[in-house]
XYZ file of C-alpha atoms in Angstrom:
106
model
C -18.280 0.782 -6.479
C -21.056 1.300 -8.851
C -23.406 -1.998 -8.610
C -24.970 -2.817 -5.707
C -25.581 -6.746 -4.218
C -28.543 -8.513 -5.173
C -29.688 -12.208 -4.837
C -30.358 -12.948 -8.385
C -27.966 -15.805 -8.560
C -29.419 -17.101 -5.142
C -32.839 -17.124 -7.127
C -31.475 -18.932 -10.102
C -29.430 -21.306 -8.000
C -32.428 -22.075 -5.586
C -34.792 -22.597 -9.014
C -37.631 -20.993 -7.216
C -37.113 -23.570 -3.939
C -37.496 -20.696 -1.217
C -36.291 -23.049 1.344
C -33.183 -23.951 -0.232
C -32.625 -20.424 -0.854
C -32.942 -19.456 2.660
C -30.674 -22.197 3.921
C -27.931 -20.368 1.005
C -28.495 -17.301 2.376
C -28.277 -18.257 6.051
C -24.992 -19.728 5.381
C -23.997 -16.617 3.732
C -24.818 -14.530 6.811
C -23.215 -16.938 9.271
C -19.948 -17.380 7.397
C -19.267 -13.679 5.890
C -18.726 -11.778 8.871
C -16.416 -14.446 10.516
C -14.505 -14.710 7.254
C -14.407 -10.663 7.097
C -13.055 -10.384 10.863
C -10.515 -13.115 9.794
C -9.093 -11.150 7.044
C -9.091 -8.106 8.359
C -6.904 -9.794 11.538
C -4.474 -11.671 9.048
C -4.177 -8.480 7.256
C -3.696 -6.518 10.447
C -0.978 -8.507 11.339
C 0.501 -8.366 7.538
C 0.139 -12.192 7.119
C -1.104 -11.443 3.427
C -0.543 -15.123 2.542
C -3.346 -15.713 4.989
C -5.417 -12.731 3.975
C -5.123 -14.104 0.348
C -6.419 -17.181 1.443
C -9.658 -15.823 2.995
C -9.717 -13.535 -0.077
C -10.197 -16.504 -2.018
C -12.972 -17.515 0.220
C -14.892 -14.219 -0.269
C -14.540 -13.810 -3.854
C -16.468 -16.414 -4.081
C -19.423 -14.955 -1.861
C -19.040 -11.326 -4.068
C -19.590 -13.230 -7.102
C -22.719 -15.083 -5.562
C -23.870 -11.562 -4.821
C -23.894 -10.691 -8.265
C -20.594 -8.361 -8.347
C -18.575 -8.899 -11.049
C -16.135 -6.009 -10.716
C -15.904 -6.915 -7.171
C -15.235 -10.164 -8.153
C -12.628 -9.108 -10.611
C -11.228 -6.876 -8.154
C -10.952 -9.676 -5.413
C -9.254 -11.402 -7.695
C -6.531 -9.088 -8.164
C -6.468 -8.594 -5.061
C -5.683 -12.088 -4.204
C -2.850 -12.220 -6.469
C -1.411 -9.048 -5.124
C -1.501 -10.139 -1.540
C 0.100 -13.753 -2.720
C 2.891 -11.525 -3.947
C 2.945 -9.199 -0.534
C 1.468 -6.474 -2.132
C -1.654 -4.806 -0.233
C -2.326 -2.237 -2.755
C -6.098 -2.786 -3.409
C -7.081 -2.999 0.241
C -9.163 -0.188 0.534
C -11.156 -0.855 -2.533
C -11.733 -4.209 -1.310
C -13.064 -3.285 2.080
C -15.630 -1.022 0.400
C -16.907 -4.223 -1.186
C -16.942 -5.850 2.294
C -18.727 -2.665 3.667
C -21.152 -2.466 1.260
C -21.922 -6.251 1.490
C -22.482 -6.230 5.201
C -24.627 -3.659 5.227
C -26.722 -5.490 2.415
C -26.752 -8.795 4.505
C -28.096 -6.610 7.285
C -31.082 -5.490 5.497
C -32.183 -8.762 4.010
């Protein structure tokens, strides 16, 4: 993964309203680790339909962090999981790990 997450979309959406931006970031910081865990648990149990549902939620967070390539990969992975194909798992987990490290720093 070449591009790192950033907050430019949060800045754009919040239109310089720092309080609103902080609320959105707080929601992201709360939901992301829970959804990552939910994804990994469902994937470990080979429940690919449930995994696809969680990937669907996570891909929007990936998009909010301005990771276009990650969003495309997540969309492709979601489709694969809906067809019981876990091929992009390792690449997807790399994206999740990068995001997790980023969220811990901000």
